[in-house]
Coordinates of N, CA and C in Angstrom, one line a residue:
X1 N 46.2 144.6 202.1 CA 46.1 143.2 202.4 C 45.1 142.6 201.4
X2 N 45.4 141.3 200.7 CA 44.4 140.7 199.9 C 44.7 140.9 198.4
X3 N 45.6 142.3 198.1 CA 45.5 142.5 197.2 C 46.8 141.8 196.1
X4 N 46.6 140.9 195.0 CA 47.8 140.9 194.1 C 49.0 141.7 193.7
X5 N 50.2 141.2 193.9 CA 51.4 142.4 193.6 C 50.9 142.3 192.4
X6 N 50.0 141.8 191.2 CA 49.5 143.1 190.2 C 48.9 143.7 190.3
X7 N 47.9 143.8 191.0 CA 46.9 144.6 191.3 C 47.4 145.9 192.0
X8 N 48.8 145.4 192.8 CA 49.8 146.8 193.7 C 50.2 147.4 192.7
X9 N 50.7 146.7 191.2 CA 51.0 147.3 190.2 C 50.1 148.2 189.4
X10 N 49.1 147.8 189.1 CA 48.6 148.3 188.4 C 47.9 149.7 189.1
X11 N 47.5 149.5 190.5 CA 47.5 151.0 191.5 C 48.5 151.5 191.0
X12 N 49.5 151.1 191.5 CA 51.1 152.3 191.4 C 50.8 152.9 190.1
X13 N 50.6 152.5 189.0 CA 50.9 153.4 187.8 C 49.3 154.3 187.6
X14 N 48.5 153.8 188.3 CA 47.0 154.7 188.3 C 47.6 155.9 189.3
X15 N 47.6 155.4 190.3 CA 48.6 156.6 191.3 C 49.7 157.6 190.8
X16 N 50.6 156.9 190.7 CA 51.8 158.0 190.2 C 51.1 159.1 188.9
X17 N 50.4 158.4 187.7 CA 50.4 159.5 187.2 C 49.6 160.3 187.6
X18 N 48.0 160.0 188.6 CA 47.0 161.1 189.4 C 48.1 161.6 190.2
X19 N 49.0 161.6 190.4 CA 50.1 162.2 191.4 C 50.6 163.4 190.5
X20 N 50.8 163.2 189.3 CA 52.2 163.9 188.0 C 51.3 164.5 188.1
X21 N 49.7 164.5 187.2 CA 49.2 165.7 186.9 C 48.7 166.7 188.1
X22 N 48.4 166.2 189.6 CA 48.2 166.9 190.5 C 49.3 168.2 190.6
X23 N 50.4 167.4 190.4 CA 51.8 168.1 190.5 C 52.1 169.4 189.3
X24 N 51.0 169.3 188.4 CA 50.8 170.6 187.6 C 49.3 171.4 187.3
X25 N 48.8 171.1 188.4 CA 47.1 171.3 188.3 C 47.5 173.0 188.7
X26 N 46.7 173.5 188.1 CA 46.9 174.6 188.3 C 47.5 175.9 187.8
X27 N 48.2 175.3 187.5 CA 49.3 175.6 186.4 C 48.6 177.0 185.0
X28 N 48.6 178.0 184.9 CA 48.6 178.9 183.9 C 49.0 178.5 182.4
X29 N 48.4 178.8 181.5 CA 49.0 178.1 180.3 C 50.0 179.0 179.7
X30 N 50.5 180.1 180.3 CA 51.9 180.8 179.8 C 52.8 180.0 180.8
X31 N 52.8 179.3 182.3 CA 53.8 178.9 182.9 C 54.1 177.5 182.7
X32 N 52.7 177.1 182.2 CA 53.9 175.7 181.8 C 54.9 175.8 180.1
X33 N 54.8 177.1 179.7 CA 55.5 176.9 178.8 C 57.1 177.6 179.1
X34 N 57.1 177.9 180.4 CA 58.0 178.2 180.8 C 59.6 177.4 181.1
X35 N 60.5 178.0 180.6 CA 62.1 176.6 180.8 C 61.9 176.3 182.6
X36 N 62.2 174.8 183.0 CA 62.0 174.3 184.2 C 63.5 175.3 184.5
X37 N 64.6 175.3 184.0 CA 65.5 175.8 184.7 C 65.7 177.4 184.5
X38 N 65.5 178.3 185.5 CA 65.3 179.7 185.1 C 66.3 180.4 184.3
X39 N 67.3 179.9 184.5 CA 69.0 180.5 183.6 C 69.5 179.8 182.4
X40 N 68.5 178.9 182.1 CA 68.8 178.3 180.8 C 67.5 178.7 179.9
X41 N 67.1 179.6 178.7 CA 65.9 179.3 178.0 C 65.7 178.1 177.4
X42 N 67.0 177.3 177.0 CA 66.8 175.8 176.5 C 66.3 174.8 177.0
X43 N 66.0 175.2 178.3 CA 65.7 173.5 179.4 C 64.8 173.7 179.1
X44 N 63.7 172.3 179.6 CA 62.4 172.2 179.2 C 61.7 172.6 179.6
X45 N 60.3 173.4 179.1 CA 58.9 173.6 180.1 C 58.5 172.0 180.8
X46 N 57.1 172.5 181.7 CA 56.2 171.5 182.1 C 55.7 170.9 180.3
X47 N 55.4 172.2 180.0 CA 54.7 171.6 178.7 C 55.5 170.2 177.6
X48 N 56.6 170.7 177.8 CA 57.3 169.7 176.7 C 57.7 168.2 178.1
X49 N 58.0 168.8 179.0 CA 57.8 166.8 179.8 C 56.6 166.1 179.8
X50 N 55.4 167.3 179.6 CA 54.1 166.6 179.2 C 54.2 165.7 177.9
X51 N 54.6 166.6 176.7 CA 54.9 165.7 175.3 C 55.6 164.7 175.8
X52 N 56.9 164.6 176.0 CA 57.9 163.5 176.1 C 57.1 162.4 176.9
X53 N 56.7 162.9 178.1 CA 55.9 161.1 178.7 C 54.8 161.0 177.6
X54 N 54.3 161.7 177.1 CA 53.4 161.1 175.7 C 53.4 160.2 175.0
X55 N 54.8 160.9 174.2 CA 55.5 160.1 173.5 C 55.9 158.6 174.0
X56 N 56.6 158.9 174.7 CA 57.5 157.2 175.6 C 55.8 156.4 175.8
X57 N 54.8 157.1 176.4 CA 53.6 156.5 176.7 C 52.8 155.5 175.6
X58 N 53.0 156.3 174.2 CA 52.7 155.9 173.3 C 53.6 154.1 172.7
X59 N 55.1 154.8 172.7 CA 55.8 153.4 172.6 C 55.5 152.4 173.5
X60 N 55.5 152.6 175.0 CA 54.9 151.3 175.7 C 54.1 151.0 175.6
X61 N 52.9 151.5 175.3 CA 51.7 150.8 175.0 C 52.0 149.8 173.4
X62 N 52.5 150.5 172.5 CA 53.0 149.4 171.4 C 53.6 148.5 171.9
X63 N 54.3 148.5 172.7 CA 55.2 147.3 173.2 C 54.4 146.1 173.4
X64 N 53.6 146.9 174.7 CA 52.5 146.0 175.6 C 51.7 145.4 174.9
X65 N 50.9 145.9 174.0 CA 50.3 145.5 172.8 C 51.1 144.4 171.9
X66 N 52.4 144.6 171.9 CA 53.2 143.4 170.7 C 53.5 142.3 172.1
X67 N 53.7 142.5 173.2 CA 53.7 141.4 174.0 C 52.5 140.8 173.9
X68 N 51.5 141.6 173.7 CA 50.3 140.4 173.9 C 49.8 139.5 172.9
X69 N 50.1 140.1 172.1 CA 49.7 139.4 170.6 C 51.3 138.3 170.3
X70 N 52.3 137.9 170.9 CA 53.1 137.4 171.2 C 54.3 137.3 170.2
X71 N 54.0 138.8 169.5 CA 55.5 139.5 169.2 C 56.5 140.0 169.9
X72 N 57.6 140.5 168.7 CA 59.2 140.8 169.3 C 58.8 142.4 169.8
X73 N 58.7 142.0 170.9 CA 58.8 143.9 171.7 C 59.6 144.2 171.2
X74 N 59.5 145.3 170.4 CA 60.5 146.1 169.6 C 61.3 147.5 170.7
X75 N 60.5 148.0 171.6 CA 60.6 149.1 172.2 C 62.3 148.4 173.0
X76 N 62.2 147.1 173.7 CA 63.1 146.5 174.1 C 64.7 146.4 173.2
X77 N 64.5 146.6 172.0 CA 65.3 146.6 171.0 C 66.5 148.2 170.9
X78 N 65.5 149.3 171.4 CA 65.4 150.6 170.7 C 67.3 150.9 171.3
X79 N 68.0 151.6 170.6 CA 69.6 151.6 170.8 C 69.4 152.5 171.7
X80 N 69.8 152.6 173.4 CA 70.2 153.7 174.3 C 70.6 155.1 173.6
X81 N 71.5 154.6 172.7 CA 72.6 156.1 172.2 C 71.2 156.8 171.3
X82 N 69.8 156.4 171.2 CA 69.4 156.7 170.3 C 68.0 158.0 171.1
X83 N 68.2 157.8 172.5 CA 67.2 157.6 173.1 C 66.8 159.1 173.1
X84 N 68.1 159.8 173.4 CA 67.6 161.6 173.9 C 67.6 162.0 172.5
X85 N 67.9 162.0 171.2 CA 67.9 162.6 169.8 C 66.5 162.0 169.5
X86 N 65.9 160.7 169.6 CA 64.3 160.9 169.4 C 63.4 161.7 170.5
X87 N 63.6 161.7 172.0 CA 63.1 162.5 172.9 C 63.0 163.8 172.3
X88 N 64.2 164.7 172.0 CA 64.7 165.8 171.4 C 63.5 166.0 170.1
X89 N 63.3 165.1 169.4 CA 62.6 165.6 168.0 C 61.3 165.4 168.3
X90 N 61.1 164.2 169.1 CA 59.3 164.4 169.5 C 58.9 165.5 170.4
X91 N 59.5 165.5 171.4 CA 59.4 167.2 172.1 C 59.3 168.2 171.2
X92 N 60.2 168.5 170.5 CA 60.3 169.5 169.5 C 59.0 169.4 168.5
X93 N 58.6 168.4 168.0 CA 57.4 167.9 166.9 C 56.6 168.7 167.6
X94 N 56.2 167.8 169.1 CA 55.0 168.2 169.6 C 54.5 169.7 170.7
X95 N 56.2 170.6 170.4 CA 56.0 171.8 171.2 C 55.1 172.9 170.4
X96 N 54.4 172.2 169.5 CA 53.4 173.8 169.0 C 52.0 173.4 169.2
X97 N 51.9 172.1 169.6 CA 50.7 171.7 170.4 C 49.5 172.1 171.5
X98 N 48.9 172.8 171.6 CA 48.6 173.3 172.8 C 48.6 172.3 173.8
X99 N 48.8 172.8 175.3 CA 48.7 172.0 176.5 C 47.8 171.2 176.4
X100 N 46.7 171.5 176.4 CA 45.3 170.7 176.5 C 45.4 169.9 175.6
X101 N 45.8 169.5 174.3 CA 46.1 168.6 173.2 C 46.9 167.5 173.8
X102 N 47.9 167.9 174.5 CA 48.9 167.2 174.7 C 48.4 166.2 176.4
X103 N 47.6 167.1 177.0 CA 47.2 166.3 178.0 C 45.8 165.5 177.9
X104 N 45.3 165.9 176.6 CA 44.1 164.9 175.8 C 44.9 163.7 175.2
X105 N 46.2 163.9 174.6 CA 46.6 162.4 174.4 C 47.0 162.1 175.4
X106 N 47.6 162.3 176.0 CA 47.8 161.7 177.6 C 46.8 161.0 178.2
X107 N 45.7 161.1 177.8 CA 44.9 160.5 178.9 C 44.6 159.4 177.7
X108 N 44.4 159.6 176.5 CA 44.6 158.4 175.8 C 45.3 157.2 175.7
X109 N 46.4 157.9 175.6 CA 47.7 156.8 175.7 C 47.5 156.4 176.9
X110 N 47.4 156.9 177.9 CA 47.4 156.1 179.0 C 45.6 155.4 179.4
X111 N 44.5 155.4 178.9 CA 43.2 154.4 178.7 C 44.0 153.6 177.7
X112 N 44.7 153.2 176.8 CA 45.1 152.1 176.2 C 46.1 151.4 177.0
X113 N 46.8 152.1 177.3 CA 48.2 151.2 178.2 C 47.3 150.4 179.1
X114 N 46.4 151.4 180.1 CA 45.9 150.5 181.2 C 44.8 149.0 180.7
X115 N 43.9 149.9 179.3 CA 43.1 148.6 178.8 C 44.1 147.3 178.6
X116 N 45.6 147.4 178.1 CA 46.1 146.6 177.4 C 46.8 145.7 178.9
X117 N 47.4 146.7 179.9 CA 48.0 146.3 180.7 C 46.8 144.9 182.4
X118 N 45.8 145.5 182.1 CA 44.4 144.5 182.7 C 44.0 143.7 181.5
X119 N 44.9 143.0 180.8 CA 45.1 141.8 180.2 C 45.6 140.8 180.2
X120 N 46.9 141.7 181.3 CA 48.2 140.6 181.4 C 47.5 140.2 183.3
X121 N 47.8 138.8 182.9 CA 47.8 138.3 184.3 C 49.0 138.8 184.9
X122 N 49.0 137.8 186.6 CA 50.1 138.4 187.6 C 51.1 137.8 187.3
X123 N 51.3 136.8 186.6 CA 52.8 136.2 186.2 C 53.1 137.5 185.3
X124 N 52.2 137.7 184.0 CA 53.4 138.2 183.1 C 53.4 139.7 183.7
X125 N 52.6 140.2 184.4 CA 52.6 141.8 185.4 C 54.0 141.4 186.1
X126 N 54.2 140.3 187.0 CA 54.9 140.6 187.9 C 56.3 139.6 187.8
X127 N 56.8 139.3 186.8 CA 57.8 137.9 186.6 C 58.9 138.9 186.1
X128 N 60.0 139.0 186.7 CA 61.4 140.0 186.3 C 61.5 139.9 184.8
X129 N 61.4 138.2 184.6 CA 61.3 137.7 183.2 C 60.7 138.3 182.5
X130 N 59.9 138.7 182.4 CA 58.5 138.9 181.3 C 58.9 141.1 181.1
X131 N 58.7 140.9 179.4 CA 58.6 142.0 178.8 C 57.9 143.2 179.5
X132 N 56.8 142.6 179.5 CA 55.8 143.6 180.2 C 56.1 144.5 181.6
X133 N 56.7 143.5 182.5 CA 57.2 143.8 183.8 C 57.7 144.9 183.9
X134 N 58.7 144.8 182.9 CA 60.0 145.8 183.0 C 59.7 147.3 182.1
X135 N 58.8 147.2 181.0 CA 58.1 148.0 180.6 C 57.7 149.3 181.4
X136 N 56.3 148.1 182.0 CA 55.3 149.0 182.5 C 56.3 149.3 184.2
X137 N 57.2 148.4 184.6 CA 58.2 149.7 185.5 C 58.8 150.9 185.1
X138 N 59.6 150.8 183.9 CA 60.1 152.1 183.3 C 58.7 153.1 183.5
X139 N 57.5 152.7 182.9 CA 56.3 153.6 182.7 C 56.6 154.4 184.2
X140 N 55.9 153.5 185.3 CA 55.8 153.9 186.8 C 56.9 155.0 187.4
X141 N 58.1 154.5 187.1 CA 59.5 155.3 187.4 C 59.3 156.5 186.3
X142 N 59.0 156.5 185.4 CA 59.2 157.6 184.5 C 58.3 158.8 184.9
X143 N 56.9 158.4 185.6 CA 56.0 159.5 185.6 C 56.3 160.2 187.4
X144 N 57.2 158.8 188.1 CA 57.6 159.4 189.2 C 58.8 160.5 189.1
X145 N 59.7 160.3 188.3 CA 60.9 161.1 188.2 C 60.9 162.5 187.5
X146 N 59.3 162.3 186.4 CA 59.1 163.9 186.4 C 58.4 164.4 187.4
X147 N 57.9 163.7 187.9 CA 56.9 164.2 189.3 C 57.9 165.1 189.8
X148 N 58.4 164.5 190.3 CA 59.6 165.3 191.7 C 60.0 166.1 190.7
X149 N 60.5 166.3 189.8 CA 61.4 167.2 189.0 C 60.2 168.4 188.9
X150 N 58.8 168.4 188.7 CA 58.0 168.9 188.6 C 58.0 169.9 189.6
X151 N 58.0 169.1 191.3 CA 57.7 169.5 192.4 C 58.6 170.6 192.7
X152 N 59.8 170.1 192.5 CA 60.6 170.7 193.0 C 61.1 171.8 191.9
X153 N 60.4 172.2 190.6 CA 60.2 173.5 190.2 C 59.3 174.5 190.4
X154 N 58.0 173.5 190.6 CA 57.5 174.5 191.6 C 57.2 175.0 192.9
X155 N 58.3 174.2 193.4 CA 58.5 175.0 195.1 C 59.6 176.2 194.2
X156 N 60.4 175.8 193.5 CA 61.8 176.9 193.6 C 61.1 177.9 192.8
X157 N 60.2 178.0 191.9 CA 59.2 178.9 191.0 C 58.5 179.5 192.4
X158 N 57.9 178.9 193.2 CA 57.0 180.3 194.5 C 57.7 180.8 195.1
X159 N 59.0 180.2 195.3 CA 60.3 180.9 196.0 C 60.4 182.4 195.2
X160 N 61.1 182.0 194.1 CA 61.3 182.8 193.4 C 59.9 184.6 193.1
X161 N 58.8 183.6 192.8 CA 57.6 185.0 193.0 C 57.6 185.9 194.4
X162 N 57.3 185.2 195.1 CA 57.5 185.8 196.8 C 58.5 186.1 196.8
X163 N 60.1 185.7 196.9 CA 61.0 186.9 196.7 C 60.9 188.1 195.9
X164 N 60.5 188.2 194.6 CA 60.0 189.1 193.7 C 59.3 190.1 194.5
X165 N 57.9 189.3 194.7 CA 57.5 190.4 195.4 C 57.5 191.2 196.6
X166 N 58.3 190.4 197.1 CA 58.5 191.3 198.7 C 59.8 192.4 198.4
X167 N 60.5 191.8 197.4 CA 61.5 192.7 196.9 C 60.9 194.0 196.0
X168 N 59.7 193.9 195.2 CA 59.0 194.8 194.9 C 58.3 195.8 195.7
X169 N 57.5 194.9 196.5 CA 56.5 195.7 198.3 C 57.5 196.3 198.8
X170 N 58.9 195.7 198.9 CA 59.7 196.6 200.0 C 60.0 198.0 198.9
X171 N 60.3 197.6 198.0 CA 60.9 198.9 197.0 C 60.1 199.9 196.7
X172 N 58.5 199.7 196.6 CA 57.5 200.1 196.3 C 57.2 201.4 197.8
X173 N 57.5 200.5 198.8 CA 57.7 201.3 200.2 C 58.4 202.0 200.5
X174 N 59.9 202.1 199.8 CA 60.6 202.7 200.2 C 60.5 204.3 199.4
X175 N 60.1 204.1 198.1 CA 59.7 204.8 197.4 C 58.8 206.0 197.9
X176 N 58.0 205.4 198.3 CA 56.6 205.9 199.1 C 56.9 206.8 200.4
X177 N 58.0 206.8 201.3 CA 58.6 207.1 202.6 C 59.6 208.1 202.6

């Protein structure tokens, strides 16, 4: 109560991403380089969804930045068909990065977005119309949808070790008997 739907905005995107990184805290630096899908070696690690919101983090803040200075948002321009073949090559750029690199620009890119985004008043924060809006929603949605994707590799990743190992303890036992 009291508070501006920008101010709700600008929580949500402080939130979701302390949410994303909670959702890999922990994390070993051989398993996040590990493929999210266990039967494909080509799917992505945690590490490379780290790069890719990087990346996208980096272009909205350009954007945000050309909205304020009251340029053509170019990010709004960028062709759909074009979107997963640059995903694809910046991931790939930035997969020999170490983690910690990649979550040092992260916290960069994201201190600029938020410096640039507590600029915009609540009209241009919150107006369907306005560049920014729809922007910094893509941002919010984006760090939510690896979240879950996140989560829910590592529930099926402890699944998978605890099966292992009880499948090992039992074998180990049986051996023993």
């Amino acid at each position: 109560t009291g508070y501006s739907a920008a101010e709700r905005s600008r929580y949500g995107i402080v939130e979701e991403r302390r949410l994303l990184l909670d959702a890999i805290s922990g994390l070993a630096a051989d398993v996040v380089r590990e493929p999210l899908n266990f039967s494909d070696d080509d799917s992505w690690s945690v590490h490379d969804i780290l790069a890719h919101l990087m990346f996208w983090e980096g272009c909205e803040y350009e954007a945000i930045d050309q909205y304020l200075r009251g340029k053509r948002v170019e990010l709004l321009d960028f062709p759909i068909k074009r979107i997963d073949g640059t995903t694809a090559a910046a991931v790939e750029t930035l997969r020999a990065q170490p983690t910690e690199n990649i979550l040092g620009y992260m916290r960069k890119t994201r201190e600029a977005l938020m410096e640039a985004m507590f600029k915009l008043d609540d009209e241009q924060l919150n107006s369907d119309e306005s560049a920014a809006h729809l922007i910094l929603g893509i941002d919010l949605e984006h760090d939510r949808e690896h979240r879950k994707e996140l989560l829910v590799w590592r529930h099926r990743r402890a699944q998978q070790v605890l099966e292992a190992g009880i499948s090992v303890s039992y074998t180990h036992l049986r051996a023993r008997a």
